[in-house]
mmCIF file of C-alpha atoms and ligand atoms in Angstrom:
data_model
loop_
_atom_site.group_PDB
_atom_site.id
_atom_site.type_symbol
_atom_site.label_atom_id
_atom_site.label_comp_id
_atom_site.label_asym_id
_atom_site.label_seq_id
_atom_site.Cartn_x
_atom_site.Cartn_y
_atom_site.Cartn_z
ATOM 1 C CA UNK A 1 -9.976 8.477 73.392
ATOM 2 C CA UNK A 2 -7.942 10.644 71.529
ATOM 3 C CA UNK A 3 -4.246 8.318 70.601
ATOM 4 C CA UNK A 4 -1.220 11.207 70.507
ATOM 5 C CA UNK A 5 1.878 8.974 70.049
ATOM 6 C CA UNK A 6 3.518 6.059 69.132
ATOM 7 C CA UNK A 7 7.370 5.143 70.419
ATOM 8 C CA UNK A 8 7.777 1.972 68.035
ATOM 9 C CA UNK A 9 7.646 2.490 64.377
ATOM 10 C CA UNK A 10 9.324 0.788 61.511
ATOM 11 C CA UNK A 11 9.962 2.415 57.944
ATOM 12 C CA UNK A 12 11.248 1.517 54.254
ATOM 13 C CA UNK A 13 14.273 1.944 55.253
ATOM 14 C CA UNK A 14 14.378 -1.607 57.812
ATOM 15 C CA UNK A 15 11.607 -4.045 57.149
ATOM 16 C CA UNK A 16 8.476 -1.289 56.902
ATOM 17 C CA UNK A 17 6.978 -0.661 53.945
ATOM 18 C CA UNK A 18 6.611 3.157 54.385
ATOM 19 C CA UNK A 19 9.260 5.798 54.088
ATOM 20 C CA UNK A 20 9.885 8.053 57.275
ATOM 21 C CA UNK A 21 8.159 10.933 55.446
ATOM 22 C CA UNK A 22 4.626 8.536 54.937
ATOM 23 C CA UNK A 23 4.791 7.700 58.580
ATOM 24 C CA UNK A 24 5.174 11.225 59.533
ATOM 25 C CA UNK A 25 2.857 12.559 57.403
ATOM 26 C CA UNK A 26 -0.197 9.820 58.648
ATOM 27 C CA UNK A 27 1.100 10.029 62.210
ATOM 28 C CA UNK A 28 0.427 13.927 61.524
ATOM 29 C CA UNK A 29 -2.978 13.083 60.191
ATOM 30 C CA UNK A 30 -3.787 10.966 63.030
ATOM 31 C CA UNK A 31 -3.343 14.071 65.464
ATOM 32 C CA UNK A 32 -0.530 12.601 67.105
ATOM 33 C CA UNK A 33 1.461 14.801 69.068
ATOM 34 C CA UNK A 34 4.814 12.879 68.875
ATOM 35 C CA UNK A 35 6.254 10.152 66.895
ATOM 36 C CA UNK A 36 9.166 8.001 67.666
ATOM 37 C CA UNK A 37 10.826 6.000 64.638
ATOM 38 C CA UNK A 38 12.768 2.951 66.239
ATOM 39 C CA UNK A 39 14.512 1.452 63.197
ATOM 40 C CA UNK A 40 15.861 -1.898 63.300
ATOM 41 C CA UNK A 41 19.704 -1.820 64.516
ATOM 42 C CA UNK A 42 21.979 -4.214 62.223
ATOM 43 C CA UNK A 43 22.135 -7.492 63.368
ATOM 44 C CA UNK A 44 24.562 -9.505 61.987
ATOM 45 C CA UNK A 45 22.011 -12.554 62.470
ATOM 46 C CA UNK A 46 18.753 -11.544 60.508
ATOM 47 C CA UNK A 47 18.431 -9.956 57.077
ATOM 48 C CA UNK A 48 16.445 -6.718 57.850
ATOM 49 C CA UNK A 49 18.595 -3.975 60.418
ATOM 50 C CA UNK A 50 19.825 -1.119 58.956
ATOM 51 C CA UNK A 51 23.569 -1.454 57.530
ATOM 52 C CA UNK A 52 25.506 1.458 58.281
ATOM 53 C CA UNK A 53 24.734 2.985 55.019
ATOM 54 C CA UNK A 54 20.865 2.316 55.902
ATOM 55 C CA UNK A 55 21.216 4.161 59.246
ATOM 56 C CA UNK A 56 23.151 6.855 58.140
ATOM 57 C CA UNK A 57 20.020 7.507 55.597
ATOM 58 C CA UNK A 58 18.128 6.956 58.326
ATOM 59 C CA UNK A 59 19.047 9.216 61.522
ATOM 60 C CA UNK A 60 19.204 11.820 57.973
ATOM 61 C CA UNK A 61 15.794 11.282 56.893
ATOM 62 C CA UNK A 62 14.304 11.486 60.632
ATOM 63 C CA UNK A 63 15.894 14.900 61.527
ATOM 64 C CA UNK A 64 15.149 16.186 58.467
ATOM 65 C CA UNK A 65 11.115 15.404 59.602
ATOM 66 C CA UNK A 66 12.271 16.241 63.115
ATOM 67 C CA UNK A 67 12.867 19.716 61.933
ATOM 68 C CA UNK A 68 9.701 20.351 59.303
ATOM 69 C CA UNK A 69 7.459 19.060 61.663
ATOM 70 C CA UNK A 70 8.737 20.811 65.090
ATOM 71 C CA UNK A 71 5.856 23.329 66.430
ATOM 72 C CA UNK A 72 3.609 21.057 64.851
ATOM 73 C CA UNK A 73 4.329 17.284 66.552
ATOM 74 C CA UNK A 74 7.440 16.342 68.073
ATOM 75 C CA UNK A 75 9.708 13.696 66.269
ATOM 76 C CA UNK A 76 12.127 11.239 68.031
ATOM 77 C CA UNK A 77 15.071 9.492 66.642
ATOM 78 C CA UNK A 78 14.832 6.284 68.410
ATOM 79 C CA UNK A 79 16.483 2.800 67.323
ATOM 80 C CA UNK A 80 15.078 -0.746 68.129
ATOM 81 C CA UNK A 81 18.210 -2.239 68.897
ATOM 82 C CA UNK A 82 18.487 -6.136 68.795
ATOM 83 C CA UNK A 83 20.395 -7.826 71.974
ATOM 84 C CA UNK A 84 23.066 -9.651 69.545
ATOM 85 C CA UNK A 85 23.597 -5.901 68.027
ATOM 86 C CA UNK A 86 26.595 -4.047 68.756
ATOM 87 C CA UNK A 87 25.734 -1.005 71.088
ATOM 88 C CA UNK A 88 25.486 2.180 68.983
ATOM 89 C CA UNK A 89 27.242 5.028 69.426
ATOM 90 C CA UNK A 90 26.504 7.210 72.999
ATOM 91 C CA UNK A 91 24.077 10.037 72.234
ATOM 92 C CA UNK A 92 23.238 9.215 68.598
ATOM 93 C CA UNK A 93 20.084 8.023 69.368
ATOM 94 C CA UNK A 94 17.197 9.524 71.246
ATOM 95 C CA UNK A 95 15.918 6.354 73.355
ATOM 96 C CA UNK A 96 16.524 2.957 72.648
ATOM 97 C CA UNK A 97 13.980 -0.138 72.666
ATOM 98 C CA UNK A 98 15.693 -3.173 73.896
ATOM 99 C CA UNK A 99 14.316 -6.450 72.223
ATOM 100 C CA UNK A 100 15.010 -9.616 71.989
ATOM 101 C CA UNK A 101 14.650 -11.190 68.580
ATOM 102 C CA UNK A 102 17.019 -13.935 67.933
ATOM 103 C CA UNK A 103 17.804 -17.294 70.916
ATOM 104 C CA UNK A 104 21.546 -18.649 70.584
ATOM 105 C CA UNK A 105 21.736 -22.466 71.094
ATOM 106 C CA UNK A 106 23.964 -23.547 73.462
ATOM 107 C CA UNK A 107 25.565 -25.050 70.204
ATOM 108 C CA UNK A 108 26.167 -21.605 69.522
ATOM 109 C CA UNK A 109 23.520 -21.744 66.291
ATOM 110 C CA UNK A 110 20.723 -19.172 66.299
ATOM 111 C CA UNK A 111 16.947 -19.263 65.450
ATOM 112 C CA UNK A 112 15.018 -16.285 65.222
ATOM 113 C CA UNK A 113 11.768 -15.700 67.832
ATOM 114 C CA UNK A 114 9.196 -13.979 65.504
ATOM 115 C CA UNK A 115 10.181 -15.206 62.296
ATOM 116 C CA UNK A 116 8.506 -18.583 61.161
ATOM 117 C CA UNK A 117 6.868 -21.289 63.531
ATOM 118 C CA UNK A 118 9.344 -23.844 62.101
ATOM 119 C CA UNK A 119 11.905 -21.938 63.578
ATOM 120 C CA UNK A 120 10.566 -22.016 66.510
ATOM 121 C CA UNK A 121 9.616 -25.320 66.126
ATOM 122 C CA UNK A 122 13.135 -26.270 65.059
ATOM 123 C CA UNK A 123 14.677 -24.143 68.173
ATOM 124 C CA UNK A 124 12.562 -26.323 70.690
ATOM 125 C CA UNK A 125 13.957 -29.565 69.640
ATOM 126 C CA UNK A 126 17.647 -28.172 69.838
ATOM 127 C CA UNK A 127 17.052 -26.578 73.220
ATOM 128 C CA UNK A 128 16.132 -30.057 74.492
ATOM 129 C CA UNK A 129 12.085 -28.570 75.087
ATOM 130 C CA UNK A 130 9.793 -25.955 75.409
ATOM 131 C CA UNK A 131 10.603 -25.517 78.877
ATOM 132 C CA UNK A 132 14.158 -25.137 77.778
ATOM 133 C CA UNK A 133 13.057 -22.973 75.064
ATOM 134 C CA UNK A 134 11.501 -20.606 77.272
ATOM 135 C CA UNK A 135 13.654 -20.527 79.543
ATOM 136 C CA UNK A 136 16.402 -19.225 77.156
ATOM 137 C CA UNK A 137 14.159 -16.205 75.762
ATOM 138 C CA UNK A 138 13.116 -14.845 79.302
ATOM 139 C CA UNK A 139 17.274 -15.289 80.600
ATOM 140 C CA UNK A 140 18.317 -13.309 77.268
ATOM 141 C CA UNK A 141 15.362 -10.692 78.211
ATOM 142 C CA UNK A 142 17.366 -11.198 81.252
ATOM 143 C CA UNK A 143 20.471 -10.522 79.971
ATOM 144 C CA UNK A 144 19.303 -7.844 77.819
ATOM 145 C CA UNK A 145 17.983 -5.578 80.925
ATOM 146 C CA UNK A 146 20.837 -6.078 83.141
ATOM 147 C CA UNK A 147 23.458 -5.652 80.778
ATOM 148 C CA UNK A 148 22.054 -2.658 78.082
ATOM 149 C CA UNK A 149 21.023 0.697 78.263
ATOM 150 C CA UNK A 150 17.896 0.296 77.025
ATOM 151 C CA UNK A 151 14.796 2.608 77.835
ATOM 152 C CA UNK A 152 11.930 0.968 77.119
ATOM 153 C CA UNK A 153 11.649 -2.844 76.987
ATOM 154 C CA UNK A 154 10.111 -4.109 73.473
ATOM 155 C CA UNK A 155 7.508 -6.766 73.149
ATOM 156 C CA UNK A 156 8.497 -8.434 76.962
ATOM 157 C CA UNK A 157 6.664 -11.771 75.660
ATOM 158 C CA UNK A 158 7.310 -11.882 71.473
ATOM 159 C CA UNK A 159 8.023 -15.592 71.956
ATOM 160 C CA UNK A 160 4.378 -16.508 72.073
ATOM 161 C CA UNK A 161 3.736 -14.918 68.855
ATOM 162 C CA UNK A 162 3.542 -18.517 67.245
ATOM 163 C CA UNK A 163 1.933 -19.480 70.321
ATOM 164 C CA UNK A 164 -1.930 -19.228 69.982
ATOM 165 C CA UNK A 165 -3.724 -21.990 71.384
ATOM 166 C CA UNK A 166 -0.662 -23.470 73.288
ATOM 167 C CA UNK A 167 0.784 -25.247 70.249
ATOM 168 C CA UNK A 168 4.263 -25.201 71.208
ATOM 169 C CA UNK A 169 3.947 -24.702 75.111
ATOM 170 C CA UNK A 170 1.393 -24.349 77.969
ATOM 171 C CA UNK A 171 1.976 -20.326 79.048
ATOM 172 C CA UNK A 172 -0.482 -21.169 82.060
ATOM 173 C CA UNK A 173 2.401 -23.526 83.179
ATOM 174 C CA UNK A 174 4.081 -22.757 86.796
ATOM 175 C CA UNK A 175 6.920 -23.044 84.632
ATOM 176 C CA UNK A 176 6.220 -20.763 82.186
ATOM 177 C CA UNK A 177 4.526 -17.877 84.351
ATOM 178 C CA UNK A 178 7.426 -18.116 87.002
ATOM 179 C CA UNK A 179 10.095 -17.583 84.362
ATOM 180 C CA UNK A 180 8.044 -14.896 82.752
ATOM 181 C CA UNK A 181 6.900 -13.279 85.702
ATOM 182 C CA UNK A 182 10.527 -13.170 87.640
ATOM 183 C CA UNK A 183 12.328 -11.375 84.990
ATOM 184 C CA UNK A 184 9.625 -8.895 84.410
ATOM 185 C CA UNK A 185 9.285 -8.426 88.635
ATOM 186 C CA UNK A 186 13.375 -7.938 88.710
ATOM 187 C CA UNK A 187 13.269 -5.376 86.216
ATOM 188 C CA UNK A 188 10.090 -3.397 86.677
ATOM 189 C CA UNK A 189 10.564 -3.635 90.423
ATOM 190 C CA UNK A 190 9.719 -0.183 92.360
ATOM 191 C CA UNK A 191 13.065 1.867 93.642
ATOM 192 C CA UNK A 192 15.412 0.010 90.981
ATOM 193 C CA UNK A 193 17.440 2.586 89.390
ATOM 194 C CA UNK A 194 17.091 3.331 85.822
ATOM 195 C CA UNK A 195 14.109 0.755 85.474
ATOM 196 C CA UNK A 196 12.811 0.206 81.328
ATOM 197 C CA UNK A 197 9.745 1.318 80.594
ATOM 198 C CA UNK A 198 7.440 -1.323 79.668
ATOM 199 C CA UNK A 199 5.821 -0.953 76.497
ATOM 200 C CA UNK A 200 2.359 -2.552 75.908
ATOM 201 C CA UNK A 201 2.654 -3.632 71.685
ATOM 202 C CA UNK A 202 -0.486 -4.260 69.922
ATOM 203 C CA UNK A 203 2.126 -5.683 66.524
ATOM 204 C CA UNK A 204 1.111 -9.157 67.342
ATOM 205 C CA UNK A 205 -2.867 -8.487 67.209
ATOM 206 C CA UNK A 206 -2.270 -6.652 64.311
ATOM 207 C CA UNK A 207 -0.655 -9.089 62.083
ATOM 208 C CA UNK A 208 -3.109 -11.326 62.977
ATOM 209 C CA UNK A 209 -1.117 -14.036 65.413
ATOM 210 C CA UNK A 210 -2.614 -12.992 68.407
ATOM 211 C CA UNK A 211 -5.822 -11.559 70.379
ATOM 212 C CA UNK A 212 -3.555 -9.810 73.169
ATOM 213 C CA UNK A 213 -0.907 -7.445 73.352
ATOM 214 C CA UNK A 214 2.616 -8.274 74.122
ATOM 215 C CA UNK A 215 3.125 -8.310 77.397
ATOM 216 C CA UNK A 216 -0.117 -10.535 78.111
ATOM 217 C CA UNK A 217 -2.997 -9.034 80.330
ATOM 218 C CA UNK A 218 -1.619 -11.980 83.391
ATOM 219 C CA UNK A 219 1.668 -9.683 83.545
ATOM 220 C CA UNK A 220 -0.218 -6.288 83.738
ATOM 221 C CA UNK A 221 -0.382 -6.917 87.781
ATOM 222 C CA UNK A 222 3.037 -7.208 87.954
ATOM 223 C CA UNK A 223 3.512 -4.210 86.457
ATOM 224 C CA UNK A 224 0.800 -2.217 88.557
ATOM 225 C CA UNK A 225 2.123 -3.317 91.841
ATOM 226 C CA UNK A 226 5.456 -2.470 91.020
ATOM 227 C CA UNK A 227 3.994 0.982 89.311
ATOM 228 C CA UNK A 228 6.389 0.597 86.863
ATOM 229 C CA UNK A 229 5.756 2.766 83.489
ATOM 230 C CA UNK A 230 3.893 1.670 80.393
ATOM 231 C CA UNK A 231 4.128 2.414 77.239
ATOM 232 C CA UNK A 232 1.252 1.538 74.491
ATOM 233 C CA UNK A 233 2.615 1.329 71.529
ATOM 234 C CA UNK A 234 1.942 -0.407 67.802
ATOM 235 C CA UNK A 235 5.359 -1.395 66.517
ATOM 236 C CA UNK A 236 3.878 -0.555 62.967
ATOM 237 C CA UNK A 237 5.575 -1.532 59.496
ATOM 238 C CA UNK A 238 3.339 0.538 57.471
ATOM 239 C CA UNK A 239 1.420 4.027 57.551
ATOM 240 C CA UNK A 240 -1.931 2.406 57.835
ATOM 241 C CA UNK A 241 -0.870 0.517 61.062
ATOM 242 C CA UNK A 242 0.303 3.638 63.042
ATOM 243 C CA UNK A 243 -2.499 3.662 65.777
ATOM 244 C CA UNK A 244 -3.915 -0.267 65.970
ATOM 245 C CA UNK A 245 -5.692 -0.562 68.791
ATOM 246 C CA UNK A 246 -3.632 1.989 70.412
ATOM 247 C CA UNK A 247 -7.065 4.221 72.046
ATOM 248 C CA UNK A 248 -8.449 0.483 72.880
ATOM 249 C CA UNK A 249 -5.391 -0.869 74.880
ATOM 250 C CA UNK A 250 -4.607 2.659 76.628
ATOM 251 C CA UNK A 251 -8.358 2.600 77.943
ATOM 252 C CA UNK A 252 -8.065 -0.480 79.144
ATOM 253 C CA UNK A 253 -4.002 -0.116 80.570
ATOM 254 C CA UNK A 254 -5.542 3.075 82.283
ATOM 255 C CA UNK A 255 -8.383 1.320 83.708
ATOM 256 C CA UNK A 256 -6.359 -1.403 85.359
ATOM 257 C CA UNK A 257 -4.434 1.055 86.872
ATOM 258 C CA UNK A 258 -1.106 1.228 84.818
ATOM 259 C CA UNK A 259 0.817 4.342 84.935
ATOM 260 C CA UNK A 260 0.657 5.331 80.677
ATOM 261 C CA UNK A 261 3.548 7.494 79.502
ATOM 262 C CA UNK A 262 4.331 8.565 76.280
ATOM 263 C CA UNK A 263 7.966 9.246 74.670
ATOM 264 C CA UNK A 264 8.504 12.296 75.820
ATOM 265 C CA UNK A 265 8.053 11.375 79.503
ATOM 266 C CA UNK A 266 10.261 8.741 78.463
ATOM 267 C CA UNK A 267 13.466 11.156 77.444
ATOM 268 C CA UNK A 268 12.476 12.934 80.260
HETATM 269 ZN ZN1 ZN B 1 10.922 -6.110 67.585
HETATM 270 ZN ZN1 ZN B 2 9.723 -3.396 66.163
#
């Protein structure tokens, strides 16, 4: 299967360690027919969005690409934007990936999701539990949806990056699969208005923490009876990353029956 796009891709200029131009130019290489760059917004929280000197570089950089590459593959000027960011500016963006990287305590402190596992070992034990723990990401996923424009739904599950083998909670649990499985249901549902896309994100396999995508195959059902939209894409931080195991998962997303779209479906 020949890959043509990827909607999720970091650069030098957030925590990547390629420059726009690299990623274009391998992206190019690859035969890809569009790529979307979906920097990380500024988050007041966490060390690596772009600062509004960053993102001015940024949105320059990308159009500058946008425009030597057009004819040849389509560039998008997307922006991963953090729920604790501040909403950018209407119409400067492209699309917008909605994610949820960082849990507020109801102390009011905040631990990152996809940092470290002490953090998340440290955010269990002030959330009173895993179960509490959980609970908290999939209600700020929640949140996220209900209350941001977002168009495509980043990494639905990212909180069981540390999770391999259970170690900090059972995600065959009631518990864990009904909290999981409501949000996505509410939000993917068939005839909601303005429903995310749901992107499948091989970043977790490809760093090495896991041996499934984010969301996890269990959740794929929900999405194909709802026949909500998927996305496949790598969330990559360098060149070399662009298109892991992006022909593998869209074979198998298309087998199971998922409806696969690409950006420019997307942006319509
Ligand atoms: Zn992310
Ligand atoms: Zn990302």
């Amino acid at each position: 299967m020949q890959v043509t796009s990827n909607a999720h891709t970091h650069t030098s200029l957030c925590d990547g360690r390629d420059t726009p131009a690299t990623m274009a130019q391998a992206a190019y290489q690859l035969g890809f027919k569009s790529l979307g760059f979906s920097g990380h917004s500024f988050c007041p929280v966490d060390g690596y969005g772009m600062n509004a000197e960053r993102l001015a570089q940024y949105c320059r950089e990308v159009l500058v690409l946008k425009h030597e590459y057009q004819g040849r593959m389509a560039i998008y000027l997307g922006l991963e934007l953090d729920s604790m960011s501040e909403l950018p500016v209407a119409g400067q963006f492209e699309y917008l990936i909605g994610s949820v990287h960082n849990l507020q305590t109801p102390e009011g402190r905040v631990y990152p999701v996809d940092a470290a596992p002490a953090d998340t070992a440290a955010a269990i034990a002030e959330f009173g539990g895993a179960a509490a723990y959980v609970q908290a990401y999939f209600a700020a996923v929640d949140e996220m949806l209900n209350s941001r424009p977002v168009d495509i739904c980043g990494h639905f599950d990212l909180i069981c990056k540390y999770n391999a083998g259970g170690r900090f909670f059972a995600e065959d649990s009631p518990e864990y699969k009904k909290s999981a499985a409501g949000v996505l249901r509410r939000h993917c549902q068939k005839g909601k208005k303005n429903r995310p896309v749901f992107e499948i994100n091989s970043g977790g396999m490809c760093r090495g923490y896991l041996t499934r995508p984010y969301p996890d195959y269990w959740l794929w059902e929900i999405l194909r009876d709802e026949e909500s939209w998927v996305m496949v894409n790598s969330d990559a931080h360098a060149a070399a990353d662009l298109a892991f195991q992006l022909a593998e998962l869209t074979a198998r997303a298309q087998a199971f029956g998922l409806k696969v779209v690409t950006i420019e479906e997307v942006i319509g």
